[in-house]
XYZ file of C-alpha atoms in Angstrom:
754
model
C -20.478 9.549 34.522
C -17.349 11.234 34.992
C -14.336 10.048 33.056
C -12.252 9.169 36.171
C -15.041 7.230 37.416
C -14.975 5.263 34.324
C -11.333 4.236 34.226
C -11.679 2.572 37.623
C -14.152 -0.363 36.045
C -12.525 -3.700 37.282
C -10.504 -5.634 35.609
C -12.171 -9.202 35.948
C -13.375 -9.677 32.806
C -9.921 -9.530 31.393
C -8.489 -11.325 33.655
C -10.567 -14.184 33.122
C -10.241 -13.840 29.403
C -6.675 -13.869 29.662
C -6.744 -16.824 32.077
C -8.899 -18.785 29.573
C -6.276 -18.237 26.957
C -3.494 -19.070 29.034
C -4.768 -22.274 29.798
C -5.769 -22.771 26.058
C -2.036 -22.038 25.176
C -0.873 -24.341 27.769
C 1.987 -24.424 30.140
C 5.281 -26.635 29.213
C 6.301 -26.915 32.893
C 4.857 -29.492 35.157
C 4.263 -28.324 39.023
C 6.958 -30.309 40.185
C 9.521 -28.135 37.920
C 7.588 -25.041 38.825
C 8.384 -25.806 42.653
C 12.060 -26.107 41.817
C 12.301 -23.110 39.158
C 12.573 -19.573 40.587
C 10.227 -16.887 39.686
C 11.814 -14.592 36.243
C 11.951 -11.195 37.588
C 10.806 -8.819 35.073
C 10.978 -5.131 34.554
C 8.607 -3.283 32.699
C 9.461 -0.018 31.820
C 6.834 2.264 30.770
C 7.481 6.181 28.945
C 4.068 7.558 27.704
C 0.643 6.986 27.533
C 0.807 5.040 24.022
C 3.202 2.254 25.236
C 1.322 1.677 28.424
C -1.746 0.586 26.178
C 0.606 -2.136 24.711
C 2.302 -2.985 28.205
C -0.423 -2.804 30.703
C -2.235 -6.276 29.149
C 1.405 -8.244 29.742
C 1.646 -6.337 33.002
C -1.824 -7.702 34.107
C -0.739 -11.184 32.428
C 2.414 -11.304 34.669
C 0.782 -9.947 37.805
C -1.777 -12.922 37.283
C 0.529 -15.594 37.637
C 2.781 -14.827 40.918
C 3.947 -18.198 40.678
C 6.064 -17.426 37.367
C 6.729 -14.136 37.533
C 7.878 -10.929 39.925
C 6.774 -7.886 38.413
C 8.851 -4.426 38.732
C 7.694 -1.161 37.104
C 9.505 1.763 36.260
C 7.983 4.765 35.175
C 9.519 7.508 33.261
C 9.537 10.228 30.650
C 6.046 12.277 30.007
C 3.947 10.087 32.218
C 5.565 12.414 35.393
C 4.752 15.689 33.375
C 1.367 17.545 34.093
C 1.451 19.110 30.642
C 0.691 15.663 29.336
C -1.841 14.570 31.983
C 0.627 12.927 34.522
C -0.641 9.644 33.073
C 1.329 7.601 35.766
C -2.291 7.987 37.959
C -3.870 5.632 35.576
C -0.840 3.042 36.116
C -1.729 3.617 39.972
C -5.382 3.181 39.280
C -4.658 -0.290 37.734
C -3.053 -1.185 40.931
C 0.227 -1.693 40.009
C 3.041 -0.957 42.271
C 5.539 1.561 40.735
C 8.765 0.632 42.315
C 10.554 3.755 40.122
C 9.532 7.302 38.993
C 12.406 8.815 37.229
C 11.878 12.111 35.449
C 13.977 12.191 32.362
C 12.454 14.686 30.255
C 13.880 18.076 29.810
C 11.423 20.513 28.495
C 11.710 22.301 25.446
C 9.751 20.340 22.699
C 12.795 20.616 20.212
C 15.359 18.528 19.045
C 18.088 19.282 21.699
C 15.622 18.663 24.458
C 15.200 14.984 22.808
C 18.800 14.473 23.117
C 19.148 15.818 26.469
C 16.162 13.670 27.745
C 18.338 10.498 26.295
C 20.930 11.706 28.091
C 19.245 12.339 31.613
C 17.704 9.148 31.861
C 21.353 7.541 30.640
C 22.344 9.010 34.235
C 19.428 7.735 36.401
C 18.666 4.024 34.593
C 21.705 2.317 36.319
C 21.170 3.098 39.831
C 17.316 1.692 39.142
C 18.754 -1.452 37.365
C 21.150 -1.941 39.997
C 19.013 -1.853 42.636
C 16.162 -3.868 40.833
C 18.499 -6.238 39.285
C 15.687 -7.907 36.826
C 16.536 -10.852 34.643
C 14.357 -9.382 31.712
C 13.907 -5.759 30.603
C 10.369 -5.259 28.639
C 11.156 -2.482 26.180
C 8.126 -1.201 23.539
C 8.225 0.551 20.269
C 10.504 3.248 18.739
C 10.572 6.307 21.258
C 13.652 8.140 22.272
C 13.036 7.186 25.926
C 12.999 3.331 25.017
C 16.050 4.139 23.043
C 17.982 5.111 26.868
C 16.102 1.862 28.304
C 17.803 -0.286 25.741
C 21.188 1.403 25.857
C 21.014 1.119 29.583
C 20.191 -2.665 30.009
C 22.369 -3.436 27.317
C 25.592 -1.993 28.759
C 24.585 -3.240 32.240
C 24.054 -6.977 30.964
C 20.125 -7.469 31.394
C 18.413 -9.395 29.061
C 15.867 -7.139 26.902
C 12.780 -8.037 25.075
C 11.507 -5.582 22.762
C 7.818 -5.488 21.920
C 6.814 -4.052 17.973
C 10.184 -4.735 16.622
C 10.865 -5.136 12.536
C 7.917 -2.350 11.937
C 8.318 0.130 9.154
C 6.732 3.698 9.549
C 9.239 6.193 7.836
C 10.514 8.775 10.280
C 13.180 8.936 12.705
C 11.268 6.167 14.732
C 12.362 3.635 12.038
C 15.945 4.092 13.191
C 15.313 4.163 16.630
C 13.332 1.192 16.515
C 16.001 -0.640 14.650
C 18.399 0.336 17.083
C 16.604 -0.960 19.986
C 16.195 -4.262 17.951
C 19.710 -4.638 17.444
C 20.170 -4.083 21.215
C 17.564 -6.553 22.224
C 17.963 -10.134 23.013
C 14.532 -10.987 22.448
C 11.737 -10.035 20.251
C 7.925 -9.938 20.332
C 6.763 -8.508 16.879
C 3.231 -7.992 15.733
C 2.896 -9.004 11.991
C 4.917 -11.519 9.803
C 6.469 -8.735 7.947
C 7.834 -7.515 11.007
C 9.307 -10.896 11.518
C 10.433 -11.292 7.728
C 12.328 -7.651 8.801
C 13.939 -8.839 11.701
C 15.065 -11.896 10.216
C 16.582 -9.717 7.662
C 18.159 -7.560 10.116
C 20.718 -10.858 11.062
C 18.128 -11.419 14.126
C 17.973 -14.891 15.644
C 15.031 -16.552 14.001
C 14.593 -18.887 17.382
C 14.187 -15.627 19.280
C 11.699 -14.107 17.612
C 8.037 -14.711 18.386
C 5.394 -13.700 16.230
C 2.678 -12.803 18.777
C 0.490 -9.988 17.957
C -0.292 -6.521 19.340
C -0.765 -6.938 23.268
C -3.481 -3.801 23.163
C -5.593 -6.351 20.869
C -5.831 -8.537 23.414
C -7.802 -5.954 25.283
C -9.500 -3.860 22.394
C -10.991 -7.403 21.057
C -12.711 -8.403 24.079
C -13.327 -4.954 25.630
C -15.053 -2.755 22.788
C -18.331 -4.243 22.741
C -19.082 -2.881 26.379
C -22.905 -1.403 27.005
C -21.879 1.834 28.406
C -20.202 3.091 25.416
C -22.712 6.213 24.753
C -21.895 7.019 28.480
C -18.318 7.106 27.568
C -19.159 9.488 24.530
C -21.065 11.578 25.992
C -18.583 12.490 29.262
C -15.861 13.214 26.617
C -17.981 15.119 24.127
C -21.132 16.364 25.618
C -24.491 15.531 25.871
C -25.697 15.962 22.424
C -23.109 13.634 20.640
C -23.857 10.383 19.277
C -22.175 7.456 17.650
C -20.736 7.830 14.562
C -21.123 11.657 14.390
C -18.019 12.953 15.704
C -14.402 12.764 14.904
C -11.212 11.721 16.865
C -8.054 13.665 16.195
C -4.628 12.858 17.153
C -1.533 14.691 15.603
C 1.811 14.149 16.670
C 5.384 16.039 15.335
C 7.210 14.416 12.720
C 10.688 15.454 14.393
C 12.830 15.304 11.251
C 10.627 17.759 9.227
C 8.659 19.841 11.811
C 8.212 22.812 9.617
C 5.986 21.111 7.452
C 4.297 18.502 10.198
C 3.527 21.886 11.888
C 2.215 23.421 8.540
C -0.105 19.842 8.322
C -1.675 20.245 11.843
C -2.687 23.891 11.028
C -4.483 22.588 8.041
C -6.005 19.664 9.877
C -7.309 22.004 12.358
C -8.786 24.389 9.327
C -10.071 21.249 7.769
C -12.073 20.349 10.895
C -13.447 23.676 12.044
C -14.784 24.070 8.052
C -16.631 20.227 8.600
C -18.206 21.653 11.393
C -18.487 17.928 13.548
C -17.877 17.459 17.269
C -14.321 16.871 17.496
C -12.168 15.451 20.373
C -8.755 16.285 19.876
C -5.654 14.802 21.729
C -2.547 17.132 22.531
C 0.481 15.963 20.575
C 3.156 14.031 22.285
C 6.465 15.373 23.770
C 8.489 15.181 20.518
C 10.408 18.248 18.908
C 7.481 20.332 17.671
C 4.861 19.546 19.841
C 5.060 22.955 21.692
C 4.519 24.677 18.556
C 1.524 22.543 17.654
C -0.035 23.578 20.870
C 0.724 27.355 20.186
C -1.098 26.990 16.625
C -4.120 25.073 18.674
C -4.591 27.660 21.100
C -3.884 30.491 18.422
C -7.112 28.856 16.581
C -9.071 28.849 19.767
C -9.496 25.301 19.359
C -9.733 24.659 23.303
C -12.599 26.878 23.140
C -14.306 26.185 20.362
C -17.921 24.541 20.851
C -17.228 21.871 18.209
C -14.044 20.663 19.900
C -12.855 18.901 23.418
C -9.352 19.186 23.519
C -7.841 16.807 26.323
C -4.393 15.614 27.236
C -5.357 12.082 28.051
C -7.882 9.162 27.533
C -7.655 5.864 29.375
C -7.023 3.033 27.051
C -10.221 1.349 27.558
C -12.476 4.284 27.143
C -10.302 5.303 24.068
C -11.239 2.186 22.671
C -14.864 3.005 22.782
C -14.151 6.340 21.437
C -12.153 5.276 18.331
C -14.617 2.459 17.998
C -17.499 4.343 17.723
C -16.598 7.626 16.176
C -17.508 8.685 12.415
C -13.824 8.824 11.655
C -10.297 9.231 12.811
C -7.920 11.480 11.587
C -3.969 12.567 11.917
C -1.036 10.314 12.007
C -1.139 8.529 14.942
C 0.083 4.779 15.051
C -3.622 3.717 16.701
C -4.938 4.955 13.526
C -3.419 2.451 11.433
C -3.115 -0.393 13.567
C -5.971 -0.437 16.561
C -8.735 1.521 14.580
C -8.678 -0.871 11.625
C -10.009 -3.744 14.641
C -13.045 -2.069 14.398
C -13.338 -0.985 10.796
C -13.344 2.536 11.738
C -12.402 5.019 8.833
C -9.160 6.835 9.234
C -7.391 9.497 7.409
C -3.762 9.320 7.745
C -1.783 12.864 7.294
C 1.594 12.989 5.988
C 4.484 10.932 6.270
C 4.858 9.671 10.108
C 3.381 6.390 9.358
C 4.433 5.519 5.852
C 5.340 2.099 5.379
C 2.638 0.403 8.280
C 0.711 -2.159 7.163
C -2.952 -0.918 7.037
C -6.453 -2.047 6.350
C -8.346 -1.198 3.638
C -9.722 1.927 6.291
C -7.136 3.995 5.975
C -6.996 6.732 3.277
C -3.551 7.963 2.860
C -2.746 11.976 2.802
C 0.505 11.865 2.031
C 0.936 15.270 0.588
C -1.545 17.237 3.259
C -0.644 20.761 1.707
C -3.751 21.911 1.279
C -7.146 22.392 3.509
C -9.357 21.557 0.650
C -7.377 18.292 -0.143
C -7.884 17.048 4.189
C -11.687 18.362 3.960
C -12.187 16.406 0.485
C -10.781 13.360 2.370
C -12.962 14.103 5.367
C -15.818 13.663 2.879
C -14.965 10.918 1.586
C -14.382 9.034 4.969
C -16.865 10.350 7.326
C -19.465 8.119 8.533
C -18.369 4.897 6.641
C -17.505 1.528 8.050
C -15.163 -0.777 6.719
C -14.604 -4.544 7.647
C -12.559 -5.349 10.241
C -9.202 -5.991 10.078
C -6.932 -8.019 12.404
C -3.485 -7.440 10.799
C -1.659 -6.725 13.956
C -3.145 -9.284 16.374
C -5.853 -12.292 17.114
C -6.339 -11.232 20.813
C -3.712 -13.851 22.131
C -0.664 -11.779 22.203
C -0.297 -12.273 26.205
C -0.184 -15.815 26.904
C 1.908 -16.298 23.887
C 4.481 -13.727 25.241
C 4.083 -14.890 28.737
C 5.039 -18.977 27.677
C 7.861 -16.891 25.680
C 9.179 -15.400 28.729
C 8.941 -18.972 30.623
C 11.514 -20.104 27.744
C 14.069 -17.848 28.457
C 17.248 -19.809 29.639
C 19.015 -17.512 32.304
C 22.234 -19.971 32.145
C 22.467 -19.339 28.480
C 25.479 -16.940 27.609
C 24.149 -13.453 27.692
C 26.521 -12.363 24.914
C 24.166 -11.678 21.822
C 24.713 -13.289 18.635
C 23.328 -12.011 15.396
C 22.625 -14.673 12.173
C 24.784 -12.913 9.662
C 24.353 -14.337 5.657
C 27.312 -16.685 4.451
C 30.019 -14.655 3.249
C 32.731 -15.833 1.433
C 36.196 -15.262 3.393
C 38.720 -13.457 1.181
C 42.589 -13.655 3.058
C 43.991 -11.950 -0.136
C 43.516 -8.868 -2.715
C 44.214 -9.378 -6.327
C 46.047 -6.420 -8.336
C 43.098 -7.185 -10.637
C 40.533 -5.972 -8.121
C 42.755 -2.728 -7.146
C 43.024 -1.977 -10.835
C 39.198 -2.600 -11.906
C 37.726 0.475 -13.588
C 34.965 1.794 -12.076
C 31.819 2.148 -14.608
C 28.259 2.090 -15.410
C 25.767 0.219 -18.000
C 24.325 2.585 -20.335
C 21.175 1.665 -22.712
C 19.997 3.984 -25.731
C 16.570 3.136 -26.634
C 16.606 4.394 -30.442
C 13.821 4.100 -32.911
C 15.767 1.861 -35.220
C 18.367 0.006 -33.030
C 18.911 -0.633 -29.019
C 22.146 -0.068 -27.849
C 24.363 -1.052 -24.456
C 27.383 -0.018 -23.446
C 30.084 0.060 -20.912
C 30.891 3.449 -20.127
C 34.154 4.454 -17.454
C 33.875 7.057 -14.880
C 35.860 9.009 -17.000
C 33.295 8.960 -20.237
C 35.104 6.434 -21.923
C 33.105 3.955 -23.856
C 35.012 0.560 -23.075
C 32.560 -1.605 -25.159
C 29.501 -1.140 -27.307
C 26.515 -3.346 -28.336
C 24.225 -2.787 -30.947
C 20.928 -4.484 -31.882
C 18.233 -3.897 -34.159
C 15.157 -3.063 -31.541
C 12.311 -5.463 -31.855
C 8.895 -4.289 -32.953
C 6.669 -5.640 -29.732
C 6.880 -4.810 -26.283
C 7.776 -8.367 -24.897
C 11.149 -8.881 -27.395
C 12.284 -5.605 -26.683
C 12.131 -6.402 -22.881
C 13.984 -9.490 -23.278
C 16.545 -8.145 -25.597
C 17.321 -5.275 -23.138
C 17.599 -7.735 -20.424
C 19.777 -10.002 -22.221
C 22.007 -7.364 -23.646
C 22.640 -6.121 -20.228
C 23.566 -9.344 -18.692
C 25.961 -10.276 -21.286
C 27.145 -6.729 -21.006
C 27.608 -6.751 -17.048
C 29.025 -10.484 -17.215
C 31.458 -8.978 -19.708
C 32.329 -5.875 -18.006
C 33.384 -8.151 -14.668
C 35.084 -10.937 -16.118
C 36.792 -9.844 -19.478
C 37.221 -5.806 -18.820
C 37.944 -5.764 -15.355
C 34.864 -3.187 -14.912
C 32.844 -2.493 -11.813
C 29.437 -1.739 -12.886
C 27.719 0.322 -10.441
C 24.383 0.636 -12.060
C 22.411 1.339 -15.265
C 21.227 4.145 -17.053
C 18.597 4.198 -19.524
C 18.165 6.822 -22.518
C 14.585 6.745 -24.499
C 12.727 8.977 -26.510
C 9.298 10.509 -25.136
C 8.143 11.340 -21.703
C 9.682 9.442 -18.799
C 8.956 9.794 -15.291
C 12.426 9.423 -13.763
C 11.437 8.902 -10.208
C 9.428 5.985 -10.662
C 11.404 4.607 -13.703
C 8.430 4.533 -15.973
C 8.343 5.471 -19.767
C 4.896 7.527 -19.631
C 4.662 7.191 -23.608
C 7.315 6.897 -26.356
C 7.573 8.650 -29.821
C 6.141 6.790 -32.989
C 9.401 5.403 -33.501
C 9.081 2.915 -30.639
C 5.532 1.282 -30.524
C 4.099 -0.376 -27.802
C 6.372 1.715 -25.089
C 3.756 3.523 -22.997
C 3.131 3.141 -19.398
C 6.251 0.876 -19.086
C 7.986 0.238 -15.903
C 11.714 -0.020 -17.306
C 13.518 -0.092 -14.115
C 12.210 -2.952 -12.238
C 12.916 -5.812 -14.655
C 16.245 -4.760 -14.940
C 17.041 -4.085 -11.522
C 15.465 -7.381 -10.467
C 17.487 -8.960 -13.337
C 20.867 -7.226 -12.845
C 20.572 -6.223 -8.799
C 21.554 -3.170 -9.597
C 19.853 0.491 -9.345
C 18.735 1.439 -12.580
C 18.064 5.351 -13.384
C 15.890 6.470 -16.683
C 15.274 9.285 -18.354
C 14.219 10.554 -21.563
C 17.185 11.160 -24.711
C 17.014 14.928 -24.277
C 17.805 15.139 -20.826
C 20.671 12.515 -21.366
C 22.381 14.569 -23.849
C 22.153 17.463 -21.443
C 23.569 15.046 -18.730
C 25.946 14.070 -20.983
C 27.302 17.682 -21.770
C 27.233 18.404 -18.024
C 29.677 15.705 -17.034
C 31.701 15.083 -20.048
C 31.136 18.076 -22.430
C 30.664 21.680 -23.128
C 28.425 22.234 -19.988
C 31.409 21.206 -17.656
C 31.366 23.898 -14.966
C 28.564 25.764 -16.372
C 25.478 26.305 -13.694
C 22.821 27.254 -16.682
C 22.975 26.028 -20.414
C 20.770 24.256 -22.243
C 21.064 21.574 -25.141
C 19.300 21.119 -28.280
C 19.779 17.811 -30.139
C 19.008 18.149 -34.173
C 18.394 14.489 -35.094
C 15.700 12.518 -36.810
C 13.386 14.653 -33.954
C 14.334 17.807 -32.409
C 14.868 17.554 -28.398
C 16.814 18.722 -25.489
C 17.361 19.110 -21.977
C 17.694 22.088 -19.381
C 20.157 22.636 -16.948
C 19.635 25.094 -14.280
C 21.378 26.022 -11.154
C 23.610 22.709 -11.613
C 20.464 20.462 -12.072
C 18.456 19.076 -14.865
C 15.008 20.675 -15.234
C 11.954 17.872 -15.349
C 9.024 20.272 -14.787
C 5.784 19.189 -13.240
C 4.549 16.361 -15.382
C 7.851 15.661 -16.712
C 7.720 17.223 -20.188
C 10.260 20.457 -19.357
C 12.481 21.097 -22.552
C 10.231 19.597 -25.265
C 11.994 22.187 -27.443
C 11.135 20.530 -30.296
C 7.447 21.311 -30.093
C 8.304 25.312 -29.638
C 5.776 26.577 -32.109
C 7.393 29.427 -34.348
C 4.133 29.681 -36.850
C 0.707 29.597 -36.460
C 0.188 27.974 -39.667
C 3.578 25.892 -40.403
C 3.832 22.034 -41.709
C 2.197 19.351 -39.534
C 4.514 18.463 -36.688
C 4.798 14.617 -35.658
C 3.129 15.816 -32.187
C -0.099 16.515 -34.155
C 0.522 20.748 -34.146
C 1.353 22.791 -36.577
C 4.322 24.871 -36.939
C 6.490 23.135 -34.254
C 10.410 23.610 -34.639
C 10.417 19.544 -35.458
C 8.119 20.137 -38.184
C 10.608 22.507 -39.852
C 14.288 21.745 -38.725
C 14.225 18.110 -37.839
C 15.819 15.161 -40.006
C 12.575 14.058 -40.495
C 11.222 17.316 -41.872
C 14.183 17.899 -44.171
C 13.965 14.041 -45.248
C 10.116 14.948 -45.812
C 11.323 18.097 -48.253
C 13.845 16.251 -49.682
C 11.423 13.606 -51.045
C 9.009 16.579 -52.275
C 11.583 18.038 -54.548
C 12.645 14.767 -55.729
C 9.453 13.738 -56.947
C 9.028 16.884 -58.507
C 12.691 16.393 -60.175
C 13.757 19.365 -58.343
C 16.571 17.900 -56.154
C 19.580 16.370 -57.757
C 22.241 18.732 -59.229
C 25.036 18.192 -61.707
C 27.137 15.182 -60.085
C 24.698 14.023 -57.732
C 22.962 10.450 -58.140
C 21.032 8.131 -56.319
C 22.279 4.420 -56.261
C 19.172 1.842 -56.811
C 16.430 1.861 -53.868
C 19.015 4.275 -51.770
C 16.288 6.127 -49.886
C 16.183 10.347 -50.034
C 17.373 11.801 -47.143
C 17.871 15.362 -45.693
C 22.200 14.741 -46.398
C 20.652 14.513 -50.164
C 19.228 17.928 -49.436
C 22.193 19.534 -48.036
C 24.311 18.214 -50.883
C 21.842 19.745 -53.243
C 22.223 23.079 -51.363
C 25.943 23.166 -51.517
C 25.942 22.454 -55.119
C 23.502 25.591 -55.903
C 20.330 24.190 -55.284
C 18.219 27.444 -54.904
C 15.317 25.502 -53.598
C 17.164 23.363 -51.376
C 18.562 26.458 -50.127
C 15.607 28.118 -49.345
C 14.286 25.139 -47.371
C 17.516 24.818 -45.494
C 17.365 28.647 -44.732
C 13.963 28.431 -43.431
C 15.160 25.395 -41.110
C 17.655 27.164 -39.860
C 15.630 30.400 -39.048
C 12.708 28.205 -37.471
C 15.442 26.283 -35.241
C 17.043 29.772 -34.365
C 13.859 31.712 -33.460
C 13.061 28.667 -31.027
C 16.239 28.998 -29.615
C 15.659 32.697 -28.993
C 12.599 31.736 -27.378
C 14.748 29.677 -25.118
C 17.019 32.530 -24.355
C 14.184 34.691 -23.664
C 12.510 32.363 -20.970
C 15.388 30.362 -19.138
C 18.208 33.139 -19.550
C 21.245 30.398 -20.038
C 24.758 31.218 -20.688
C 25.258 28.641 -23.260
C 23.352 26.918 -26.055
C 25.083 23.485 -27.060
C 23.809 21.794 -30.345
C 24.011 18.233 -30.445
C 23.043 15.697 -33.317
C 24.184 14.842 -36.696
C 22.517 18.406 -37.789
C 24.401 20.332 -35.205
C 27.330 21.836 -37.030
C 25.073 22.685 -40.153
C 22.694 24.650 -38.003
C 25.544 26.399 -35.782
C 26.180 29.685 -37.936
C 22.904 30.267 -38.912
C 21.435 30.225 -35.368
C 24.119 32.666 -34.402
C 22.980 34.715 -37.261
C 19.365 34.596 -35.920
C 20.156 35.413 -32.795
C 22.222 38.466 -33.461
C 19.340 39.637 -35.740
C 16.399 38.991 -33.608
C 17.112 38.445 -30.043
C 17.448 40.618 -27.479
C 20.903 42.993 -26.938
C 21.183 40.739 -23.555
C 21.173 37.527 -25.187
C 23.524 38.580 -28.286
C 26.714 37.329 -25.823
C 25.161 33.955 -24.906
C 27.387 31.447 -26.565
C 26.340 28.652 -28.886
C 28.750 25.743 -29.420
C 28.305 22.371 -31.193
C 29.027 19.298 -29.291
C 32.173 17.339 -29.539
C 30.220 14.291 -27.729
C 29.961 11.090 -30.371
C 27.457 9.292 -27.606
C 25.410 11.977 -25.955
C 22.842 9.825 -24.988
C 25.014 6.821 -23.496
C 27.482 8.916 -22.118
C 24.323 10.718 -20.478
C 22.529 7.614 -18.988
C 25.834 6.553 -17.749
C 26.440 10.139 -16.094
C 23.149 9.489 -14.402
C 24.656 6.284 -12.771
C 28.109 7.809 -12.367
C 27.209 11.287 -10.750
C 25.406 9.152 -8.271
C 28.229 7.039 -6.961
C 30.788 9.917 -6.877
C 28.675 10.996 -3.814
C 29.888 7.740 -1.898
C 33.150 6.433 -1.126
C 33.913 2.693 -2.041
């Protein structure tokens, strides 16, 4: 059977099922009231094949109730373009009278063409709306054509009912969709989450209908057709069986065209290698589609024996093809919406549908950066079946929408109002508000103490709070939240500081993007895989940044210290351990697994002392405060530490300071230990110089002053001559960890105007 013949099947079954649902919901008006009430003139404007699949069920419903509604149909956009299938013909085949056809697409398939198309539509629509004088305009979705429709109607005082507002997808479509929602007077949304989003956007709850997706009304009753095998054969060939083919539909992402074309090319390569019959639809008319088609033709897809490339499939047949496919792949909303109703496995590529609610049938490949990754996803999904999902509808959207349309009171004022949350009036301005200090909360999680500080924009520590660090996870979290809350209140009430956010410095490896401490040092127990950002943000309602103490020290130098104005430098912390941070081209280097700048674990000896990381011969095993304390204890146990004039008070622990003092007093063994430590640190820093070639090395921490000269000497003796000119300086910051934590907040806020 030819596809065009299939598309002309009668719609009596759909009419009957829709009529039963309508009668089930019931009508509010009595027959006497209906005789007095004039029909509502509803204009339905459709721009492309996708939105027609959502609007057609409503159009059938309106047409089935001529006593209540008068239908006007406006067709524009890609419906009227041959390259996209001249899909206006399917509207005529469905026996709808098209009142106006507007050629609004400026060809070019790039960003400028999209803008020009919106402008062309805005030029042509006023005449149409003035002639039709609709009571209500139905607009669907998030297309640039729909934005032109909503803009024209709003400016011409036509009431707008927006379908599928409040959803989230993750591209420029989000901005367009929400803009249309702000122009619309009424909303028919698909999911509870979308309804909540609209309410959060200050839309009037009484004008929001949770209807479900209109296309579900049709697909839930029509996808069990007996002739589905004929449909599969007509589009894919005589030998193709159900569950043994793929449906592919990939559109460009207009905010990242280059990457979306790359993903498209990788998808085609993966499909060619996967070697299964594939129905591939041409992309939509968005910017980048021309380049996608060029890629498809370059790879010979239209002539490839495994592929059938088509511009359009009628919706009722497309339902059959998706329902019985072995897999659907691409980034079409159909994959994350309609396909879930059949349990068809879906592979969603890239970011175009990020944020959409999906069933368990969808496997996301957001970073679709290799052919192998997409091929592996095909292996995982092809041929599987999942439970059917009705996230987007239960099959009764149309009767709900029709009843909702009947409730529209044309005598109500047209001016749209918003439901803003209550805001306290402020009629005057106080001098304290003008003079308040812009600041950040800084948290330093150390092995011994937990410190919180209020830090000003200029790097001044306005106030500092110190508590012993609890040993258990629960106590530690509770103390952090309490100290931060108290400090925030103190800052606002007593210190006249405006806190912009919270920065956290901690030992160990940190994922700064997610605010998670992956694993910490041995000094901080029970502190691995900890999401520190969420509890602080939820408690204080402030943004939170997290990084390790070495990186924070580098950030502190960059904003407040020796690294100001320096593009490339390294900070080396010499304290209980050895750490640091690397700044390259003005940005902090984190590395692929967030363990860049683990400077203390650069190996300088193959068989040196054991390090806390489990290895041997690391800088930290020679030059850290812990290593020097270990050597001091060894000398003391051997009675070789104390010199004349030195003494230990009762129960005073032996520390690295005693080793340094003994060296100053002429203790040869202490001098040898410190010489080895200085050499190890210097050799490690030479390795850094030879690797990243900074222009500056900043030594920070309690041992920085002691190590400055030894490090400079080792560089002069052992480094390449090209590294001799690199400056080595000691930090002049007293609290690098706190200042670095604060700088993460303050650097971000200075990019915005308050």
